[in-house]
Tab-separated table of C-alpha atoms in Angstrom:
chain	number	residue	atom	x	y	z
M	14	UNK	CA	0.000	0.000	0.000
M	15	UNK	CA	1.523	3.641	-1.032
M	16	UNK	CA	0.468	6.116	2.024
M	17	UNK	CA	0.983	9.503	-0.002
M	18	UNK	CA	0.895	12.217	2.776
M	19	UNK	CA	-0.042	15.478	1.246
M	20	UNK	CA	0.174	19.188	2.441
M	21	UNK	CA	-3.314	21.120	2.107
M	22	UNK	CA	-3.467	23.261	-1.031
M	23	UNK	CA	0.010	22.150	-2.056
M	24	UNK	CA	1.537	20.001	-4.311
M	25	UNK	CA	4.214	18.841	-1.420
M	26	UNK	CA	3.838	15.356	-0.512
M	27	UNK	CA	5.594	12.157	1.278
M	28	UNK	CA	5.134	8.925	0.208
M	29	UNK	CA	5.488	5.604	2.211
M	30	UNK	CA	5.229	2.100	0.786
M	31	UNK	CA	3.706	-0.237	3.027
M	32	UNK	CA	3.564	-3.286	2.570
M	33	UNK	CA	-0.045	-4.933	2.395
M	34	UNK	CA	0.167	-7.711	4.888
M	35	UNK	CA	1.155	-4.786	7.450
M	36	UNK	CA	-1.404	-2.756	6.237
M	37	UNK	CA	-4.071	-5.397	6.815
M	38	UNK	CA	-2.712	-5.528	10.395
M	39	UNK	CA	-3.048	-1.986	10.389
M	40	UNK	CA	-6.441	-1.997	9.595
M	41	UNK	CA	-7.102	-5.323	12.178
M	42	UNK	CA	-6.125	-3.514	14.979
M	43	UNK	CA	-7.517	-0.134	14.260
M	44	UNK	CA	-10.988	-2.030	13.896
M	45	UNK	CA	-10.078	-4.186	17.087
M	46	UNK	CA	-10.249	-1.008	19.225
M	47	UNK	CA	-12.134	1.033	17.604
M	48	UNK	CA	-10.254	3.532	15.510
M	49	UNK	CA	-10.158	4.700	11.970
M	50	UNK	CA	-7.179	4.048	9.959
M	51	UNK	CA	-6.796	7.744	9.433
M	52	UNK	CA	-6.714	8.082	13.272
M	53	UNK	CA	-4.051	5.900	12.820
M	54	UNK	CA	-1.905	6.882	10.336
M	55	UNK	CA	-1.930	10.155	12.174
M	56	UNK	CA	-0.571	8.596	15.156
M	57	UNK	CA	2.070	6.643	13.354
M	58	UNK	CA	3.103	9.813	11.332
M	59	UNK	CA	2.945	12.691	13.983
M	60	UNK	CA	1.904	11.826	17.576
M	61	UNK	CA	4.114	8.409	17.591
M	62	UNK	CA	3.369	5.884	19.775
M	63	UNK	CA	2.733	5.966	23.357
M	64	UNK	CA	4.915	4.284	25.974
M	65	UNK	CA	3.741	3.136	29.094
M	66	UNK	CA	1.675	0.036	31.001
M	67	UNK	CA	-0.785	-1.150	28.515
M	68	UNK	CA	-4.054	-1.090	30.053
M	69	UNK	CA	-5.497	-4.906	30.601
M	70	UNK	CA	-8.544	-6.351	28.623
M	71	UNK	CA	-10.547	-6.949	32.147
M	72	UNK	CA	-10.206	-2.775	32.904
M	73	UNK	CA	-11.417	-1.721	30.101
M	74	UNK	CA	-14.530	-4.130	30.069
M	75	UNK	CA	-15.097	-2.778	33.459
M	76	UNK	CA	-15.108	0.810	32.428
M	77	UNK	CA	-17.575	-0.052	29.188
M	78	UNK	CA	-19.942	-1.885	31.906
M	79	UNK	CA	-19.416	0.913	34.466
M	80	UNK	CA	-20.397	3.449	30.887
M	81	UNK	CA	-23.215	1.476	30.237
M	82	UNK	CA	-24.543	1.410	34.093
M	83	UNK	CA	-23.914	5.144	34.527
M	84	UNK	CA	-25.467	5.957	31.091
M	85	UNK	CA	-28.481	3.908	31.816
M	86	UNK	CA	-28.802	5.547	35.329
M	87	UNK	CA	-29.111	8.887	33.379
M	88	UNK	CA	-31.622	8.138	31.369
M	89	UNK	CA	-33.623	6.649	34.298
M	90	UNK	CA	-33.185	9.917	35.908
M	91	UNK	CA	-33.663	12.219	32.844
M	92	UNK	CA	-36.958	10.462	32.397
M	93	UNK	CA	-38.003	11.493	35.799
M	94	UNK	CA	-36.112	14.681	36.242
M	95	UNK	CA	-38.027	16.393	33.114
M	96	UNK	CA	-41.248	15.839	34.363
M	97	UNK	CA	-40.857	17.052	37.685
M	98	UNK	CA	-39.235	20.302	36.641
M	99	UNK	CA	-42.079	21.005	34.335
M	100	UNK	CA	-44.569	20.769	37.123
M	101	UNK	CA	-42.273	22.612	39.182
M	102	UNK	CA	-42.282	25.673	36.781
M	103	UNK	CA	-45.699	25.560	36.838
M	104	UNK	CA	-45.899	25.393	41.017
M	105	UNK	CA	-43.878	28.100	41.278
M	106	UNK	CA	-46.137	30.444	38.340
M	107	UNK	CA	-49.089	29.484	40.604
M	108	UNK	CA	-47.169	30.613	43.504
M	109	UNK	CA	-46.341	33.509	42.239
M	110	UNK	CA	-49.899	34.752	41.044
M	111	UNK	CA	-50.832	33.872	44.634
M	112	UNK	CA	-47.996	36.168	45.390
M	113	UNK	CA	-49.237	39.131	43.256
M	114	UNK	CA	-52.907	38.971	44.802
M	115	UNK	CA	-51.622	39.105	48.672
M	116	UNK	CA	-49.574	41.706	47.860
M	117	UNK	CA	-52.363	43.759	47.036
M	118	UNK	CA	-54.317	42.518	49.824
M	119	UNK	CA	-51.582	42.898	52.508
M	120	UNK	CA	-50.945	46.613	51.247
M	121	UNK	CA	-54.640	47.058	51.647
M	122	UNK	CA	-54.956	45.712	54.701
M	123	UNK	CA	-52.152	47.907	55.789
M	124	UNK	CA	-53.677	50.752	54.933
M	125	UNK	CA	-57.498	49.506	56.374
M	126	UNK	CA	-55.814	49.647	59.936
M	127	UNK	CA	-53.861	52.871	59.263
M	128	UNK	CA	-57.253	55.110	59.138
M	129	UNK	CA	-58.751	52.795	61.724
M	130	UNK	CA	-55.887	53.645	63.749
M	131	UNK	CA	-55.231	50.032	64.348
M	132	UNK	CA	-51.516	48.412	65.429
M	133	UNK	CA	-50.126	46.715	62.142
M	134	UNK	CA	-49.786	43.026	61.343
M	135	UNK	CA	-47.001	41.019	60.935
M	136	UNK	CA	-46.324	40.127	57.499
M	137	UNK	CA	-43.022	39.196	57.506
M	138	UNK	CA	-43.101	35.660	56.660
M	139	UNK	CA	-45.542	36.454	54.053
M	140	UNK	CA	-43.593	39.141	52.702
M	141	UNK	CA	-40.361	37.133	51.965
M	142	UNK	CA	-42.655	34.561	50.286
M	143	UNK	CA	-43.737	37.031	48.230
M	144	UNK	CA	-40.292	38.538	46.979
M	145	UNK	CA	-39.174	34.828	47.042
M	146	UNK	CA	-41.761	34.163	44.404
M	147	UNK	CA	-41.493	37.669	42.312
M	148	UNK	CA	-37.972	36.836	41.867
M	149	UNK	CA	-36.543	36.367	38.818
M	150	UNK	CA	-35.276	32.960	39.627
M	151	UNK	CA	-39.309	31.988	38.839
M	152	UNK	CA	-39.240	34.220	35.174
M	153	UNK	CA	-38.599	30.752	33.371
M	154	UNK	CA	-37.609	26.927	34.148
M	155	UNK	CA	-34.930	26.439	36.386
M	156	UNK	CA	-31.732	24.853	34.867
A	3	UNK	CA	0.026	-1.600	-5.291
A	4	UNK	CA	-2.852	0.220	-3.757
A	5	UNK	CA	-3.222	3.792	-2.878
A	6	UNK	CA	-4.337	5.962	0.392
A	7	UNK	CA	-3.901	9.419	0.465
A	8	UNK	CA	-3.650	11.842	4.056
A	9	UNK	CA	-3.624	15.304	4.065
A	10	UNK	CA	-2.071	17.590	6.890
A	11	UNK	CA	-0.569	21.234	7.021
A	12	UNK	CA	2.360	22.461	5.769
A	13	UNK	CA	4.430	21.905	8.943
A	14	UNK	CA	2.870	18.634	9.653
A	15	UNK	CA	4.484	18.048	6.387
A	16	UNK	CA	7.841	19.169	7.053
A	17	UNK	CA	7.906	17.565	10.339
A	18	UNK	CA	7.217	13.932	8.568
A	19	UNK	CA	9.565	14.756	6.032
A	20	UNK	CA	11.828	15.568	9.341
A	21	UNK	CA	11.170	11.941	11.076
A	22	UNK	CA	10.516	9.958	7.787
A	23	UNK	CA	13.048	7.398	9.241
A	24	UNK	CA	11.069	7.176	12.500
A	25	UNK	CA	8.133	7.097	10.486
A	26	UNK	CA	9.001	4.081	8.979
A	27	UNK	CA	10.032	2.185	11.906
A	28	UNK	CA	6.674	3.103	13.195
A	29	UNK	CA	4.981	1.751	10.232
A	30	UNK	CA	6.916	-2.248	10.967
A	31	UNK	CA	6.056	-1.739	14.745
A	32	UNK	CA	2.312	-2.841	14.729
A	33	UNK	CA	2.781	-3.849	18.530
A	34	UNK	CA	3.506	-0.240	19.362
A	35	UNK	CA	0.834	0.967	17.281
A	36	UNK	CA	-1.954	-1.470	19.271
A	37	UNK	CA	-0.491	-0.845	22.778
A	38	UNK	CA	-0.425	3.088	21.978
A	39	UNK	CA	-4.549	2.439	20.267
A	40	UNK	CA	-5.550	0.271	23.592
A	41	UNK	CA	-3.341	3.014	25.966
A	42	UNK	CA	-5.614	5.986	23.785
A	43	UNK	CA	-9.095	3.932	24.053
A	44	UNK	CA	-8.593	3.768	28.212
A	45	UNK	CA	-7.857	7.043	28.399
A	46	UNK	CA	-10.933	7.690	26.241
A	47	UNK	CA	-13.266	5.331	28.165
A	48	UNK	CA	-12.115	6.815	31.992
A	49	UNK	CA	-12.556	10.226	30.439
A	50	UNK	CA	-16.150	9.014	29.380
A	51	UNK	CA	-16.696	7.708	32.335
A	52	UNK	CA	-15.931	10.549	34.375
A	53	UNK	CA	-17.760	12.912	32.340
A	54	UNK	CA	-20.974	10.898	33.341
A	55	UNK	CA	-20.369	10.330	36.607
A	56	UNK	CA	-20.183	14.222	36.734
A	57	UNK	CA	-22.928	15.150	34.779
A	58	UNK	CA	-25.426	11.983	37.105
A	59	UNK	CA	-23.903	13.771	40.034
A	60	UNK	CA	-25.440	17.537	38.832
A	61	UNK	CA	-28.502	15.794	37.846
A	62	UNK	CA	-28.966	14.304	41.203
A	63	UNK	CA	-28.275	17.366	42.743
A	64	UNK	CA	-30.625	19.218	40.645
A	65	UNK	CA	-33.363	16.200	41.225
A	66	UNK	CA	-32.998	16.841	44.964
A	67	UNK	CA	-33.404	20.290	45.052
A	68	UNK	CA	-36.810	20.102	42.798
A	69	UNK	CA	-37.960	17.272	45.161
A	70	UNK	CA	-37.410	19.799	48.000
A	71	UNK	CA	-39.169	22.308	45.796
A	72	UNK	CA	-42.077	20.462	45.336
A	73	UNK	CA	-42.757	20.112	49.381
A	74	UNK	CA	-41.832	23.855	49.834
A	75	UNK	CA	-44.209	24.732	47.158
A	76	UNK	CA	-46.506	22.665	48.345
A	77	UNK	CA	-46.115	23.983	51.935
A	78	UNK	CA	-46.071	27.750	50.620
A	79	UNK	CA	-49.145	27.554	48.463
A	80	UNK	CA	-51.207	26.574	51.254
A	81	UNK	CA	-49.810	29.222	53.704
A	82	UNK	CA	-51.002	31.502	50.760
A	83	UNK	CA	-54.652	30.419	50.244
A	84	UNK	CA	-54.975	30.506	53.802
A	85	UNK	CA	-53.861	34.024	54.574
A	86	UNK	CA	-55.706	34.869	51.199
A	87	UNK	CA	-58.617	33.601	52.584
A	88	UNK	CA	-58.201	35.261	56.205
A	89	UNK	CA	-57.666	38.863	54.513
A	90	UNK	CA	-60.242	38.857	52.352
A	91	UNK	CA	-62.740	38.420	55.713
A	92	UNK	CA	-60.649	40.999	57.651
A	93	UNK	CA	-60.141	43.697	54.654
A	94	UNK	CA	-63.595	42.784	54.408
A	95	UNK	CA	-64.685	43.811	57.580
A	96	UNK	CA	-62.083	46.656	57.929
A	97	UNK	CA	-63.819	48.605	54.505
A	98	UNK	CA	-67.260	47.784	56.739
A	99	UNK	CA	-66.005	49.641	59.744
A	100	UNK	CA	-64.478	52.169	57.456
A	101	UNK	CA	-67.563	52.791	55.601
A	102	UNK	CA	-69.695	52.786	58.902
């Protein structure tokens, strides 16, 4: 097999002669773990190889099962997840209409007592609902 | 003889033109090649992994605080009726007095 290496928009070029029983191994291996032989070639003609403990057959199965369990614990979750936010944005709109109205009615009540001459309430707890609920956190669904 | 063509950048160029020898021996050395392809696919694979692991954990965390949410909302929307409820009576009764 000729590998011609070219240079974008230039006529340059390299050329390698391979020959074809190493390129078939070239393409075994690069199918036996997954890469494409142009992931290859770029490895053999600028990264070079890597030196170093070569990971064993049983690890990596145990990572692709431990991909596989994660991945479908995601999905599990996603399908669940969605759902509730949805309802959640919708809880807090709700909330926050409630919000609206007793605002009104807490600033008229206010007032009510004020030309009775009556003491005040205390709204506090109602009042930080309230801004909790007018915030802009509420505007859209939470990420 | 059969024919595959690569293309890189003008320095990629000159830098294989640089190591052709190298090159070469890299080409014979299909053991290198798999060990550096099984080295590359485990590092690919943990970095998978991790990136899900980390993006389950946010999701959890995110599920947990919507399932708090919910009971807070829950909670809040009834404080809300009620005291909706108890100020309409007492504005109610207020304007009364007022207008009286």
């Amino acid at each position: 097999m000729k590998v011609v290496v070219r240079a974008r928009g230039s006529w340059r070029k390299v050329t390698f002669k391979v020959p074809d029983e190493v390129w078939e191994r070239i393409k075994e291996v690069c199918k036996k773990h997954g890469f494409r032989v142009d992931e290859a070639l770029r490895i053999i003609l600028l990264d070079g190889y890597i030196d170093g403990q070569t990971p064993d057959d049983d690890e990596i199965e145990r990572i692709k099962k431990r991909i596989d369990e994660l991945e479908k614990e995601l999905y599990e979750l996603e399908g669940k997840w969605s759902p509730l936010r949805f309802k959640m944005y919708y809880s807090a709109l709700d909330n926050q209409n409630l919000a609206i109205q007793l605002s009104g009615m807490i600033a008229e009540n206010k007032r009510l007592r004020k030309m009775l001459g009556l003491p005040q309430r205390d709204f506090s707890k109602a009042e930080e609902l309230i801004r909790y609920y007018m915030s802009s956190a509420f505007g859209e669904p939470k990420e | 003889m059969g024919k595959v063509e690569i293309e890189v950048t003008t320095e990629e160029l000159a830098r294989i033109r640089e190591h052709k020898r190298e090159i070469e021996e890299r080409f014979r050395d299909i053991e290198g090649l798999e060990r550096t392809l099984k080295i590359l696919k485990y590092r690919i694979l943990k970095e998978r992994e991790e990136r899900l692991r980390k993006k389950l954990e946010e999701m959890k965390a995110h599920y947990k605080e919507l399932l708090e949410f919910e009971v807070k909302a829950k909670e809040d929307r009834e404080f809300f009726m009620r005291l909706r409820k108890e100020l309409s009576e007492e504005n109610r009764k207020l304007r009364e007095r007022l207008g009286g």
